[in-house]
Amino acid sequence: GAGVSQSPRYKVAKRGQDVALRCDPISGHVSLFWYQQALGQGPEFLTYFQNEAQLDKSGLPSDRFFAERPEGSVSTLKIQRTQQEDSAVYLCASSSLDSLYGYTFGSGTRLTVV
Amino acid sequence: DQQVKQNSPSLSVQEGRISILNCDYTNSMFDYFLWYKKYPAEGPTFLISISSIKDKNEDGRFTVFLNKSAKHLSLHIVPSQPGDSAVYFCAASGKKSSGDKLTFGTGTRLAVRP
């Protein structure tokens, strides 16, 4: 596709519910990133994939967060047993490996945990 | 510990005048800096970048200045236009490629008055 596509755009989850957020990167982009943006803050790094390999998951806040990219294209960020502090916009970004122009971000998924 | 700081949460400028957005960083390992622009309900979009080997990079109305000794960078927009009204994020990376996580500031909301 022309850009990075994320779904759903909005998700309301009850506390304790599991959620799955999807990211379709730009076709052919090797690198894929997930960021979390809390209200009034800048995006914070969660995890990085190069093709299907998860090379960095140092930003995942707890073991309730899990990300995968099994075929090196679409990625899913899963949050188990959601808590109120998980409420944020989750941004996905992709880029070619040697891009000097930063990533292309999707529009994000706004997760609200009630 | 906020490694990238944008101390001005908001800025208001008259159309046609210069907008100057500032950013400070603390990590001396950062060697690549980027500015992103974000409209409501959209993901951040790449605006301009600068490598640590340079002190200035210009692209049309946008110029980024880097002062490594002061660990400070700034984005100049001249002339400012109403369509420039958005939140601007400063970001930093440890290497000049896309395969590294970005550390973002908290953003500055720019309002350009007609």
PDB file of C-alpha atoms in Angstrom:
ATOM      1  CA  GLY A   1       0.000   0.000   0.000  1.00  0.00           C
ATOM      2  CA  ALA A   2       0.923   3.638  -0.207  1.00  0.00           C
ATOM      3  CA  GLY A   3       1.407   4.078   3.513  1.00  0.00           C
ATOM      4  CA  VAL A   4       1.563   2.269   6.834  1.00  0.00           C
ATOM      5  CA  SER A   5      -1.868   0.990   7.768  1.00  0.00           C
ATOM      6  CA  GLN A   6      -2.935   0.292  11.339  1.00  0.00           C
ATOM      7  CA  SER A   7      -6.115  -1.313  12.609  1.00  0.00           C
ATOM      8  CA  PRO A   8      -8.284  -0.791  14.449  1.00  0.00           C
ATOM      9  CA  ARG A   9      -8.077   3.016  14.655  1.00  0.00           C
ATOM     10  CA  TYR A  10      -9.790   2.982  18.036  1.00  0.00           C
ATOM     11  CA  LYS A  11     -10.127   0.218  20.605  1.00  0.00           C
ATOM     12  CA  VAL A  12     -11.916   0.298  23.936  1.00  0.00           C
ATOM     13  CA  ALA A  13     -11.047  -2.611  26.189  1.00  0.00           C
ATOM     14  CA  LYS A  14     -12.264  -3.563  29.626  1.00  0.00           C
ATOM     15  CA  ARG A  15      -9.528  -3.947  32.183  1.00  0.00           C
ATOM     16  CA  GLY A  16      -8.208  -7.498  32.049  1.00  0.00           C
ATOM     17  CA  GLN A  17      -9.159  -8.044  28.416  1.00  0.00           C
ATOM     18  CA  ASP A  18      -6.589  -9.092  25.803  1.00  0.00           C
ATOM     19  CA  VAL A  19      -6.145  -6.910  22.692  1.00  0.00           C
ATOM     20  CA  ALA A  20      -4.357  -7.323  19.364  1.00  0.00           C
ATOM     21  CA  LEU A  21      -3.250  -4.364  17.268  1.00  0.00           C
ATOM     22  CA  ARG A  22      -2.330  -4.827  13.624  1.00  0.00           C
ATOM     23  CA  CYS A  23       0.223  -3.043  11.452  1.00  0.00           C
ATOM     24  CA  ASP A  24       0.574  -3.335   7.673  1.00  0.00           C
ATOM     25  CA  PRO A  25       3.897  -1.716   6.735  1.00  0.00           C
ATOM     26  CA  ILE A  26       4.818  -0.261   3.373  1.00  0.00           C
ATOM     27  CA  SER A  27       5.483  -3.120   0.962  1.00  0.00           C
ATOM     28  CA  GLY A  28       9.154  -4.062   0.875  1.00  0.00           C
ATOM     29  CA  HIS A  29      10.103  -2.201   4.040  1.00  0.00           C
ATOM     30  CA  VAL A  30      12.500  -4.320   6.029  1.00  0.00           C
ATOM     31  CA  SER A  31      12.381  -2.433   9.316  1.00  0.00           C
ATOM     32  CA  LEU A  32       9.283  -2.199  11.489  1.00  0.00           C
ATOM     33  CA  PHE A  33       8.932  -0.393  14.814  1.00  0.00           C
ATOM     34  CA  TRP A  34       6.251  -0.092  17.469  1.00  0.00           C
ATOM     35  CA  TYR A  35       5.998   2.999  19.660  1.00  0.00           C
ATOM     36  CA  GLN A  36       3.652   3.937  22.502  1.00  0.00           C
ATOM     37  CA  GLN A  37       2.495   7.530  22.869  1.00  0.00           C
ATOM     38  CA  ALA A  38       0.808   8.502  26.110  1.00  0.00           C
ATOM     39  CA  LEU A  39      -1.285  11.659  26.286  1.00  0.00           C
ATOM     40  CA  GLY A  40       0.894  14.778  26.187  1.00  0.00           C
ATOM     41  CA  GLN A  41       4.090  12.799  25.657  1.00  0.00           C
ATOM     42  CA  GLY A  42       6.312  11.937  22.743  1.00  0.00           C
ATOM     43  CA  PRO A  43       6.330   8.448  21.231  1.00  0.00           C
ATOM     44  CA  GLU A  44       8.333   5.901  23.228  1.00  0.00           C
ATOM     45  CA  PHE A  45      10.059   2.936  21.621  1.00  0.00           C
ATOM     46  CA  LEU A  46       8.620  -0.503  22.279  1.00  0.00           C
ATOM     47  CA  THR A  47      10.201  -2.953  19.828  1.00  0.00           C
ATOM     48  CA  TYR A  48      11.981  -3.326  16.463  1.00  0.00           C
ATOM     49  CA  PHE A  49      11.855  -5.972  13.749  1.00  0.00           C
ATOM     50  CA  GLN A  50      14.163  -6.497  10.827  1.00  0.00           C
ATOM     51  CA  ASN A  51      12.160  -8.758   8.516  1.00  0.00           C
ATOM     52  CA  GLU A  52      10.756 -11.449  10.833  1.00  0.00           C
ATOM     53  CA  ALA A  53      13.506 -11.135  13.427  1.00  0.00           C
ATOM     54  CA  GLN A  54      12.715  -9.163  16.575  1.00  0.00           C
ATOM     55  CA  LEU A  55      16.082  -7.497  17.148  1.00  0.00           C
ATOM     56  CA  ASP A  56      15.169  -5.206  20.019  1.00  0.00           C
ATOM     57  CA  LYS A  57      12.339  -5.532  22.509  1.00  0.00           C
ATOM     58  CA  SER A  58      13.901  -3.492  25.261  1.00  0.00           C
ATOM     59  CA  GLY A  59      11.032  -0.997  25.340  1.00  0.00           C
ATOM     60  CA  LEU A  60       8.231  -3.452  26.050  1.00  0.00           C
ATOM     61  CA  PRO A  61       6.976  -2.369  29.498  1.00  0.00           C
ATOM     62  CA  SER A  62       6.081  -5.803  30.829  1.00  0.00           C
ATOM     63  CA  ASP A  63       5.678  -9.433  29.851  1.00  0.00           C
ATOM     64  CA  ARG A  64       2.033  -8.663  29.093  1.00  0.00           C
ATOM     65  CA  PHE A  65       3.234  -7.059  25.862  1.00  0.00           C
ATOM     66  CA  PHE A  66       4.148  -9.303  22.953  1.00  0.00           C
ATOM     67  CA  ALA A  67       4.868  -8.495  19.307  1.00  0.00           C
ATOM     68  CA  GLU A  68       5.360 -10.686  16.283  1.00  0.00           C
ATOM     69  CA  ARG A  69       6.025 -10.393  12.568  1.00  0.00           C
ATOM     70  CA  PRO A  70       6.033 -14.028  11.442  1.00  0.00           C
ATOM     71  CA  GLU A  71       6.423 -13.526   7.688  1.00  0.00           C
ATOM     72  CA  GLY A  72       8.384 -10.317   7.726  1.00  0.00           C
ATOM     73  CA  SER A  73       5.491  -8.095   6.641  1.00  0.00           C
ATOM     74  CA  VAL A  74       2.372  -7.651   8.819  1.00  0.00           C
ATOM     75  CA  SER A  75       3.026  -7.239  12.525  1.00  0.00           C
ATOM     76  CA  THR A  76       0.754  -7.685  15.527  1.00  0.00           C
ATOM     77  CA  LEU A  77       1.206  -6.127  18.955  1.00  0.00           C
ATOM     78  CA  LYS A  78      -0.642  -8.070  21.620  1.00  0.00           C
ATOM     79  CA  ILE A  79      -1.372  -6.826  25.111  1.00  0.00           C
ATOM     80  CA  GLN A  80      -2.631  -9.347  27.619  1.00  0.00           C
ATOM     81  CA  ARG A  81      -4.719  -8.533  30.700  1.00  0.00           C
ATOM     82  CA  THR A  82      -4.896  -4.840  29.803  1.00  0.00           C
ATOM     83  CA  GLN A  83      -4.579  -2.264  32.575  1.00  0.00           C
ATOM     84  CA  GLN A  84      -5.558   1.402  32.667  1.00  0.00           C
ATOM     85  CA  GLU A  85      -1.958   2.537  32.288  1.00  0.00           C
ATOM     86  CA  ASP A  86      -1.873   0.791  28.893  1.00  0.00           C
ATOM     87  CA  SER A  87      -4.204   3.495  27.536  1.00  0.00           C
ATOM     88  CA  ALA A  88      -2.233   5.268  24.813  1.00  0.00           C
ATOM     89  CA  VAL A  89      -1.833   5.621  21.066  1.00  0.00           C
ATOM     90  CA  TYR A  90       0.197   2.765  19.632  1.00  0.00           C
ATOM     91  CA  LEU A  91       2.156   3.797  16.560  1.00  0.00           C
ATOM     92  CA  CYS A  92       3.705   1.513  14.001  1.00  0.00           C
ATOM     93  CA  ALA A  93       6.428   2.701  11.629  1.00  0.00           C
ATOM     94  CA  SER A  94       8.356   1.106   8.805  1.00  0.00           C
ATOM     95  CA  SER A  95      11.352   1.960   6.669  1.00  0.00           C
ATOM     96  CA  SER A  96      13.801   0.502   4.205  1.00  0.00           C
ATOM     97  CA  LEU A  97      16.991  -0.664   5.866  1.00  0.00           C
ATOM     98  CA  ASP A  98      19.234   2.141   4.716  1.00  0.00           C
ATOM     99  CA  SER A  99      16.793   5.003   4.786  1.00  0.00           C
ATOM    100  CA  LEU A 100      18.259   8.290   5.855  1.00  0.00           C
ATOM    101  CA  TYR A 101      14.892   9.975   6.072  1.00  0.00           C
ATOM    102  CA  GLY A 102      13.383   8.487   9.147  1.00  0.00           C
ATOM    103  CA  TYR A 103      10.463   6.200   9.344  1.00  0.00           C
ATOM    104  CA  THR A 104       6.985   6.373   7.873  1.00  0.00           C
ATOM    105  CA  PHE A 105       4.472   6.206  10.678  1.00  0.00           C
ATOM    106  CA  GLY A 106       0.927   4.909  10.562  1.00  0.00           C
ATOM    107  CA  SER A 107      -1.940   6.902  12.056  1.00  0.00           C
ATOM    108  CA  GLY A 108      -1.898   4.766  15.184  1.00  0.00           C
ATOM    109  CA  THR A 109      -4.386   2.811  17.244  1.00  0.00           C
ATOM    110  CA  ARG A 110      -5.864   4.680  20.200  1.00  0.00           C
ATOM    111  CA  LEU A 111      -6.378   2.168  23.010  1.00  0.00           C
ATOM    112  CA  THR A 112      -8.582   3.120  25.939  1.00  0.00           C
ATOM    113  CA  VAL A 113      -8.780   0.710  28.862  1.00  0.00           C
ATOM    114  CA  VAL A 114     -11.827   1.214  31.073  1.00  0.00           C
TER     115      VAL A 114
ATOM    116  CA  ASP B   1      15.276  10.382  32.645  1.00  0.00           C
ATOM    117  CA  GLN B   2      14.299  12.535  29.675  1.00  0.00           C
ATOM    118  CA  GLN B   3      17.182  12.300  27.214  1.00  0.00           C
ATOM    119  CA  VAL B   4      15.539  14.604  24.660  1.00  0.00           C
ATOM    120  CA  LYS B   5      13.823  17.707  25.985  1.00  0.00           C
ATOM    121  CA  GLN B   6      11.554  20.235  24.386  1.00  0.00           C
ATOM    122  CA  ASN B   7      11.014  22.776  27.131  1.00  0.00           C
ATOM    123  CA  SER B   8       8.417  24.885  25.342  1.00  0.00           C
ATOM    124  CA  PRO B   9       5.100  23.065  25.169  1.00  0.00           C
ATOM    125  CA  SER B  10       3.605  25.689  22.875  1.00  0.00           C
ATOM    126  CA  LEU B  11       4.541  28.545  20.561  1.00  0.00           C
ATOM    127  CA  SER B  12       2.394  31.117  18.767  1.00  0.00           C
ATOM    128  CA  VAL B  13       3.726  33.027  15.756  1.00  0.00           C
ATOM    129  CA  GLN B  14       2.279  35.493  13.267  1.00  0.00           C
ATOM    130  CA  GLU B  15       1.985  34.298   9.677  1.00  0.00           C
ATOM    131  CA  GLY B  16       5.030  35.325   7.646  1.00  0.00           C
ATOM    132  CA  ARG B  17       7.334  35.566  10.669  1.00  0.00           C
ATOM    133  CA  ILE B  18       9.987  33.080  11.769  1.00  0.00           C
ATOM    134  CA  SER B  19       9.153  30.152  14.048  1.00  0.00           C
ATOM    135  CA  ILE B  20      12.004  28.782  16.160  1.00  0.00           C
ATOM    136  CA  LEU B  21      11.523  25.480  17.957  1.00  0.00           C
ATOM    137  CA  ASN B  22      14.181  24.302  20.374  1.00  0.00           C
ATOM    138  CA  CYS B  23      15.395  20.925  21.570  1.00  0.00           C
ATOM    139  CA  ASP B  24      18.071  19.840  24.047  1.00  0.00           C
ATOM    140  CA  TYR B  25      19.566  16.410  24.553  1.00  0.00           C
ATOM    141  CA  THR B  26      21.722  14.822  27.216  1.00  0.00           C
ATOM    142  CA  ASN B  27      23.051  11.636  25.621  1.00  0.00           C
ATOM    143  CA  SER B  28      26.376  12.298  23.864  1.00  0.00           C
ATOM    144  CA  MET B  29      26.011   9.003  21.961  1.00  0.00           C
ATOM    145  CA  PHE B  30      23.256  10.504  19.814  1.00  0.00           C
ATOM    146  CA  ASP B  31      24.609  11.329  16.372  1.00  0.00           C
ATOM    147  CA  TYR B  32      21.548  11.752  14.192  1.00  0.00           C
ATOM    148  CA  PHE B  33      18.663  14.104  14.841  1.00  0.00           C
ATOM    149  CA  LEU B  34      15.258  14.428  13.228  1.00  0.00           C
ATOM    150  CA  TRP B  35      12.210  16.650  13.383  1.00  0.00           C
ATOM    151  CA  TYR B  36       8.731  15.238  12.928  1.00  0.00           C
ATOM    152  CA  LYS B  37       5.480  17.107  12.458  1.00  0.00           C
ATOM    153  CA  LYS B  38       2.198  15.733  13.734  1.00  0.00           C
ATOM    154  CA  TYR B  39      -1.377  16.728  12.931  1.00  0.00           C
ATOM    155  CA  PRO B  40      -4.253  15.544  15.153  1.00  0.00           C
ATOM    156  CA  ALA B  41      -5.349  11.936  14.581  1.00  0.00           C
ATOM    157  CA  GLU B  42      -2.396  11.297  12.268  1.00  0.00           C
ATOM    158  CA  GLY B  43       0.993   9.705  12.787  1.00  0.00           C
ATOM    159  CA  PRO B  44       4.138  11.850  12.890  1.00  0.00           C
ATOM    160  CA  THR B  45       5.582  12.726   9.483  1.00  0.00           C
ATOM    161  CA  PHE B  46       9.284  13.198   8.841  1.00  0.00           C
ATOM    162  CA  LEU B  47      10.283  16.814   8.239  1.00  0.00           C
ATOM    163  CA  ILE B  48      14.049  17.245   8.245  1.00  0.00           C
ATOM    164  CA  SER B  49      17.152  15.634   9.745  1.00  0.00           C
ATOM    165  CA  ILE B  50      20.772  16.416  10.518  1.00  0.00           C
ATOM    166  CA  SER B  51      23.830  14.317  11.137  1.00  0.00           C
ATOM    167  CA  SER B  52      26.200  15.196  13.951  1.00  0.00           C
ATOM    168  CA  ILE B  53      28.970  15.911  11.448  1.00  0.00           C
ATOM    169  CA  LYS B  54      27.026  18.942  10.249  1.00  0.00           C
ATOM    170  CA  ASP B  55      25.838  22.070  12.014  1.00  0.00           C
ATOM    171  CA  LYS B  56      23.129  23.101   9.574  1.00  0.00           C
ATOM    172  CA  ASN B  57      20.744  21.476   7.125  1.00  0.00           C
ATOM    173  CA  GLU B  58      18.268  23.387   5.009  1.00  0.00           C
ATOM    174  CA  ASP B  59      15.219  22.235   3.061  1.00  0.00           C
ATOM    175  CA  GLY B  60      13.052  24.967   1.627  1.00  0.00           C
ATOM    176  CA  ARG B  61      11.454  26.948   4.441  1.00  0.00           C
ATOM    177  CA  PHE B  62      12.874  24.578   7.077  1.00  0.00           C
ATOM    178  CA  THR B  63      16.378  24.766   8.552  1.00  0.00           C
ATOM    179  CA  VAL B  64      17.773  22.702  11.404  1.00  0.00           C
ATOM    180  CA  PHE B  65      20.777  23.922  13.377  1.00  0.00           C
ATOM    181  CA  LEU B  66      22.896  21.666  15.596  1.00  0.00           C
ATOM    182  CA  ASN B  67      25.212  22.874  18.353  1.00  0.00           C
ATOM    183  CA  LYS B  68      26.986  19.740  19.564  1.00  0.00           C
ATOM    184  CA  SER B  69      28.947  21.422  22.328  1.00  0.00           C
ATOM    185  CA  ALA B  70      25.726  22.733  23.840  1.00  0.00           C
ATOM    186  CA  LYS B  71      23.778  19.557  22.967  1.00  0.00           C
ATOM    187  CA  HIS B  72      21.137  21.785  21.429  1.00  0.00           C
ATOM    188  CA  LEU B  73      19.288  21.847  18.155  1.00  0.00           C
ATOM    189  CA  SER B  74      16.672  24.132  16.729  1.00  0.00           C
ATOM    190  CA  LEU B  75      14.217  24.138  13.862  1.00  0.00           C
ATOM    191  CA  HIS B  76      13.616  27.386  12.011  1.00  0.00           C
ATOM    192  CA  ILE B  77      10.574  27.830   9.802  1.00  0.00           C
ATOM    193  CA  VAL B  78      10.560  30.936   7.649  1.00  0.00           C
ATOM    194  CA  PRO B  79       8.199  32.270   6.579  1.00  0.00           C
ATOM    195  CA  SER B  80       5.657  30.558   8.826  1.00  0.00           C
ATOM    196  CA  GLN B  81       2.336  29.611   7.269  1.00  0.00           C
ATOM    197  CA  PRO B  82      -1.013  28.679   8.892  1.00  0.00           C
ATOM    198  CA  GLY B  83      -0.614  25.136   7.516  1.00  0.00           C
ATOM    199  CA  ASP B  84       2.502  24.763   9.671  1.00  0.00           C
ATOM    200  CA  SER B  85       0.286  24.698  12.766  1.00  0.00           C
ATOM    201  CA  ALA B  86       0.936  21.264  14.306  1.00  0.00           C
ATOM    202  CA  VAL B  87       2.894  19.545  17.067  1.00  0.00           C
ATOM    203  CA  TYR B  88       6.608  19.273  16.323  1.00  0.00           C
ATOM    204  CA  PHE B  89       8.709  16.492  17.834  1.00  0.00           C
ATOM    205  CA  CYS B  90      12.459  16.456  18.062  1.00  0.00           C
ATOM    206  CA  ALA B  91      13.995  12.958  17.953  1.00  0.00           C
ATOM    207  CA  ALA B  92      17.482  11.506  18.252  1.00  0.00           C
ATOM    208  CA  SER B  93      19.154   8.287  17.212  1.00  0.00           C
ATOM    209  CA  GLY B  94      22.435   6.539  17.923  1.00  0.00           C
ATOM    210  CA  LYS B  95      23.266   5.878  14.312  1.00  0.00           C
ATOM    211  CA  LYS B  96      22.576   7.298  10.899  1.00  0.00           C
ATOM    212  CA  SER B  97      20.224   4.642   9.619  1.00  0.00           C
ATOM    213  CA  SER B  98      16.697   3.615  10.164  1.00  0.00           C
ATOM    214  CA  GLY B  99      17.633   0.472  12.068  1.00  0.00           C
ATOM    215  CA  ASP B 100      17.862   2.183  15.403  1.00  0.00           C
ATOM    216  CA  LYS B 101      15.245   3.352  17.819  1.00  0.00           C
ATOM    217  CA  LEU B 102      14.401   7.014  18.098  1.00  0.00           C
ATOM    218  CA  THR B 103      14.179   8.883  21.376  1.00  0.00           C
ATOM    219  CA  PHE B 104      11.552  11.613  21.148  1.00  0.00           C
ATOM    220  CA  GLY B 105      10.972  14.832  23.030  1.00  0.00           C
ATOM    221  CA  THR B 106       7.546  15.700  24.394  1.00  0.00           C
ATOM    222  CA  GLY B 107       6.690  18.018  21.509  1.00  0.00           C
ATOM    223  CA  THR B 108       5.994  21.713  20.929  1.00  0.00           C
ATOM    224  CA  ARG B 109       2.601  22.793  19.666  1.00  0.00           C
ATOM    225  CA  LEU B 110       3.032  25.534  17.049  1.00  0.00           C
ATOM    226  CA  ALA B 111       0.148  27.841  16.214  1.00  0.00           C
ATOM    227  CA  VAL B 112       0.609  30.176  13.241  1.00  0.00           C
ATOM    228  CA  ARG B 113      -1.859  33.059  13.380  1.00  0.00           C
ATOM    229  CA  PRO B 114      -3.170  34.409  10.051  1.00  0.00           C
TER     230      PRO B 114
END
